[in-house]
mmCIF file of C-alpha atoms in Angstrom:
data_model
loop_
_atom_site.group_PDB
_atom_site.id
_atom_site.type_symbol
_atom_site.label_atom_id
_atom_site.label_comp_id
_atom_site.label_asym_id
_atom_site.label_seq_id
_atom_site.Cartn_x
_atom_site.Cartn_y
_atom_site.Cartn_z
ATOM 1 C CA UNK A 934 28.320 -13.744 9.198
ATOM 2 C CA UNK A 935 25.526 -15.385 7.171
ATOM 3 C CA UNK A 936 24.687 -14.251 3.635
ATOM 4 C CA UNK A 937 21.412 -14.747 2.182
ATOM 5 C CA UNK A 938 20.756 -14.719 -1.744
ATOM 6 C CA UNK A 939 17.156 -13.566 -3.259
ATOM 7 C CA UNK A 940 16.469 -14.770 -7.043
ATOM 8 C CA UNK A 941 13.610 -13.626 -8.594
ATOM 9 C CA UNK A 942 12.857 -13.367 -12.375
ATOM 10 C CA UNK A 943 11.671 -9.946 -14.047
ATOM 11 C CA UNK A 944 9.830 -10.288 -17.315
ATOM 12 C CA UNK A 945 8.860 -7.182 -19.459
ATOM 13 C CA UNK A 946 5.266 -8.404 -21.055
ATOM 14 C CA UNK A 947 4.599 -4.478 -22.798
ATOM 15 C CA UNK A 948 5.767 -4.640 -26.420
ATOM 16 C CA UNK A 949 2.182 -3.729 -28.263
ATOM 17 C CA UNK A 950 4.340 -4.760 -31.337
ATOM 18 C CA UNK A 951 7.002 -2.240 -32.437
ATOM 19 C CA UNK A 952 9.237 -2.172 -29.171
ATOM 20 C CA UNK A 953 10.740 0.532 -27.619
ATOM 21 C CA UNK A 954 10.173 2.805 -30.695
ATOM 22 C CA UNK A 955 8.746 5.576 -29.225
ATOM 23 C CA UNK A 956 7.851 6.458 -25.124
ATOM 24 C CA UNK A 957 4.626 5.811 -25.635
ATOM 25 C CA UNK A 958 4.889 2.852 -28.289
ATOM 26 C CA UNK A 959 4.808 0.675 -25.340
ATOM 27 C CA UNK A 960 3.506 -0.867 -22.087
ATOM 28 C CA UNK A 961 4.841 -0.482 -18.886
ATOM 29 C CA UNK A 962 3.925 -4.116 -17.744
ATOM 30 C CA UNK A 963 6.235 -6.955 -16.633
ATOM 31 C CA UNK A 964 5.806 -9.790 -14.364
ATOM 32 C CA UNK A 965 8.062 -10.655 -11.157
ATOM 33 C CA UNK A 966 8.689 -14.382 -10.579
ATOM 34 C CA UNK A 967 10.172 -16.816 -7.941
ATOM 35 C CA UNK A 968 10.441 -20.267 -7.908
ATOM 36 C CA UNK A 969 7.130 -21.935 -6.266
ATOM 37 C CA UNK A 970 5.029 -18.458 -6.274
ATOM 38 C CA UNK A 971 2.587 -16.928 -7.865
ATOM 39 C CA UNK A 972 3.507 -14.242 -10.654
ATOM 40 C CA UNK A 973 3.229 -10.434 -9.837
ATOM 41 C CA UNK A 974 1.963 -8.305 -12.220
ATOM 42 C CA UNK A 975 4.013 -5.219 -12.373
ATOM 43 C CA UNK A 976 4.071 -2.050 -14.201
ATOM 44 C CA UNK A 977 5.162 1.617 -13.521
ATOM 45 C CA UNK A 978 3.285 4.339 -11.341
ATOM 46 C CA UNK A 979 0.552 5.294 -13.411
ATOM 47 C CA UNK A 980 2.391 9.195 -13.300
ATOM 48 C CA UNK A 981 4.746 7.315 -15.764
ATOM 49 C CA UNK A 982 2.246 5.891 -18.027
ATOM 50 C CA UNK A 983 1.994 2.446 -15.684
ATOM 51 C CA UNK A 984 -0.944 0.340 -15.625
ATOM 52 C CA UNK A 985 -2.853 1.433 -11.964
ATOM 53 C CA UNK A 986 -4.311 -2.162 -11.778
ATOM 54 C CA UNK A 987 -0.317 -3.872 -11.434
ATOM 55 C CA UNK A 988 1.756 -3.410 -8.791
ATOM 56 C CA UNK A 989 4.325 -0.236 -9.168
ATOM 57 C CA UNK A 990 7.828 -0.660 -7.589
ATOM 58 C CA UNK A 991 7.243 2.325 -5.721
ATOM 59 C CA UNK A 992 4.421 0.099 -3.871
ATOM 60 C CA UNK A 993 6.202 -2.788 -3.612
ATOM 61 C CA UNK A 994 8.922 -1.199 -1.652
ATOM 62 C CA UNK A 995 6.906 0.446 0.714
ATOM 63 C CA UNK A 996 4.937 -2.747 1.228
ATOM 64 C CA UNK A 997 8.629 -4.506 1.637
ATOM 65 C CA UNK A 998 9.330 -2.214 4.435
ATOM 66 C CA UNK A 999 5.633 -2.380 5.990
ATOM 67 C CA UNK A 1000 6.140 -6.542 5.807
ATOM 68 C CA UNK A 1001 9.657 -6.545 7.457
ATOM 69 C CA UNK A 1002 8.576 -4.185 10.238
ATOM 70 C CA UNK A 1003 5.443 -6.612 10.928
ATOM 71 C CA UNK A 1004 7.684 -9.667 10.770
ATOM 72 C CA UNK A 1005 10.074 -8.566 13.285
ATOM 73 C CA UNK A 1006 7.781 -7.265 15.615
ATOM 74 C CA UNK A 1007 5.421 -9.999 15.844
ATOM 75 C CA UNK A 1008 8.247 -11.945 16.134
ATOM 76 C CA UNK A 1009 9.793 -9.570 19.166
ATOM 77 C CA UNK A 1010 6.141 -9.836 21.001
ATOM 78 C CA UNK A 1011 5.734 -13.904 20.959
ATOM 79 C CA UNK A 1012 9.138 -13.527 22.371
ATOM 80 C CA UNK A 1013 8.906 -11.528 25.278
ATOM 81 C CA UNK A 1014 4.751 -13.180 25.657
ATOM 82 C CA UNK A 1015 3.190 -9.916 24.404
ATOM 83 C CA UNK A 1016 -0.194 -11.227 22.716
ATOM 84 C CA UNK A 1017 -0.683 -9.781 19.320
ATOM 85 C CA UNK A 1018 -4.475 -10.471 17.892
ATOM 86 C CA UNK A 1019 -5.000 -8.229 15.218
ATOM 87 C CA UNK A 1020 -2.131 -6.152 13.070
ATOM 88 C CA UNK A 1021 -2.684 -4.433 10.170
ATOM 89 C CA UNK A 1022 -0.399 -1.291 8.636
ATOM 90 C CA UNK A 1023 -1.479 1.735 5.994
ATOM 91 C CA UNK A 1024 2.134 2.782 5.347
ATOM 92 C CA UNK A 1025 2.908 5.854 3.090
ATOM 93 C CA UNK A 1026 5.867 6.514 1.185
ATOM 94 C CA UNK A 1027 6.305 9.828 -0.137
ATOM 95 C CA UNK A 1028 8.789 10.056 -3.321
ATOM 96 C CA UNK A 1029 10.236 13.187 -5.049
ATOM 97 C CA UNK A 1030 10.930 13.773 -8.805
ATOM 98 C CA UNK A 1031 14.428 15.578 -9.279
ATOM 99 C CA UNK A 1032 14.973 18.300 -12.387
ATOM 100 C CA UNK A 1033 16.823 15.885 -13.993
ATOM 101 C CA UNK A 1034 14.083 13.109 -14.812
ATOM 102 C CA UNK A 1035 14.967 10.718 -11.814
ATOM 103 C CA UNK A 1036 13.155 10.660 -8.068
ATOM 104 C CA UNK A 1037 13.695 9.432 -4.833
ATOM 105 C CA UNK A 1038 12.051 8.782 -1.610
ATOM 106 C CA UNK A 1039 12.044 11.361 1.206
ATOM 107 C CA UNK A 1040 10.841 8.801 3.602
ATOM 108 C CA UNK A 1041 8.121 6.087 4.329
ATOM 109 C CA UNK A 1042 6.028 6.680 7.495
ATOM 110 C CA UNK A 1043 4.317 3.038 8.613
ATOM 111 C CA UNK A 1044 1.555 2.857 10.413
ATOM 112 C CA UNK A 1045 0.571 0.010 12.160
ATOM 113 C CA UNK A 1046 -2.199 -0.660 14.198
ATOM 114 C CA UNK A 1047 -2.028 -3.297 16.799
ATOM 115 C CA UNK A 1048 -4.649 -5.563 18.807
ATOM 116 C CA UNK A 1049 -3.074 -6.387 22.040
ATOM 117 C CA UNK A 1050 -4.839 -9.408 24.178
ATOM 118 C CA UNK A 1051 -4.202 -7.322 27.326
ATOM 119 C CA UNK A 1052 -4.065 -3.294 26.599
ATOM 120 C CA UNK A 1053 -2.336 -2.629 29.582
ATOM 121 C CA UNK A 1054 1.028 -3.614 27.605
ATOM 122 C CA UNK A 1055 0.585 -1.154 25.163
ATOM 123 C CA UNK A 1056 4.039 0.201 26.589
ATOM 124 C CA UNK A 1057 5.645 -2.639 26.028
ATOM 125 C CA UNK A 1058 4.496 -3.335 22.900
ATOM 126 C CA UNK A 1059 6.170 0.481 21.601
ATOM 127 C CA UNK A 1060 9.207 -0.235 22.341
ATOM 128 C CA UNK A 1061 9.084 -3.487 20.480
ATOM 129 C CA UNK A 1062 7.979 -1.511 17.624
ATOM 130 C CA UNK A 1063 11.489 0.621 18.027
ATOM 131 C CA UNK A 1064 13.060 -2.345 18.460
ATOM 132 C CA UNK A 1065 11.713 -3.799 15.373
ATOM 133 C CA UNK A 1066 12.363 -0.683 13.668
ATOM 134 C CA UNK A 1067 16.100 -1.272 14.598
ATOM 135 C CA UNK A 1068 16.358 -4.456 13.376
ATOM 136 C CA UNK A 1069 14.717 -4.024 9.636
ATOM 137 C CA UNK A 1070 17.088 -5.619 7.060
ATOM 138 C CA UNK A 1071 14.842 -3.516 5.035
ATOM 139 C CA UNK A 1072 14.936 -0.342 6.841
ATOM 140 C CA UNK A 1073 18.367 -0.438 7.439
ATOM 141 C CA UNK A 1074 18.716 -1.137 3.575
ATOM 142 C CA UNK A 1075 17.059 2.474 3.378
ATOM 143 C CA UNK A 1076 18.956 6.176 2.494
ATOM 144 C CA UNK A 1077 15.959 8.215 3.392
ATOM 145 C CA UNK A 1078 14.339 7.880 6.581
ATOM 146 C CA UNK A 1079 11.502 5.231 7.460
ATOM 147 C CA UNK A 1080 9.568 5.878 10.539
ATOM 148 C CA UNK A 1081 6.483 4.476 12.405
ATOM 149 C CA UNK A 1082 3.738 5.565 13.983
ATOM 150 C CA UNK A 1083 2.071 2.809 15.802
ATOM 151 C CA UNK A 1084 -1.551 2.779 17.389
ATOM 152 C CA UNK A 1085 -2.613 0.291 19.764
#
């Protein structure tokens, strides 16, 4: 079985000066490196006094599981010569705060929207979407459930 290792770097760039010293003594933001790429500016969901113009984990997960869906399905189409012109997803990811201060997701719902060169293998094209679903490092990284609603 092959193993595959992701670095990346996490930076916290918040402290206005005095730390951690009170919750709102400081700034949310951070920056997520990896060797070669550009920085991403993070922060929290702006619910948690994040900064709305940085990039929340919250998004960057569901984008992770819009991106690996994508990948594997474009990749499942030039396989079996199903023409792909056009692809673009609006996924959703809807996340729950529990009573004791934490959250978690409930489920992510992607939505991608497909230009086929011929229509008339729109059927086909579905089940490589279920097919991609099923093969998701992402998705099957997942405890809640991620499902997709693709339009052709």
């Amino acid at each position: 079985m092959k193993k595959h290792q992701y670095e990346v770097s996490v930076t916290w760039t918040g402290n206005t000066g005095s730390g951690t010293s009170s919750y709102r003594a400081y700034e949310r933001a951070h920056e997520i490196r990896a060797d070669g790429k550009p920085p991403i500016a993070g922060s929290s969901d702006p619910s948690f006094r994040g900064d709305a113009a940085r990039w929340n984990p919250e998004e960057l997960l569901v984008a992770s599981l819009s991106q690996c869906h994508m990948l594997w399905f474009l990749h499942l189409c030039a396989v079996e010569k199903v023409v792909v012109t056009a692809y673009e997803d609006s996924p959703r990811g809807t996340m729950v705060e529990t009573p004791d201060g934490g959250g978690r997701f409930e489920e992510v719902v992607l939505r991608p929207r497909a230009t086929l060169a011929d229509a008339g293998q729109a059927g086909r094209a579905a089940e490589l979407h279920d097919r991609a679903h099923e093969l998701c490092f992402i998705a099957n990284s997942m405890n809640f459930p991620v499902r997709h609603e693709p339009e052709f």
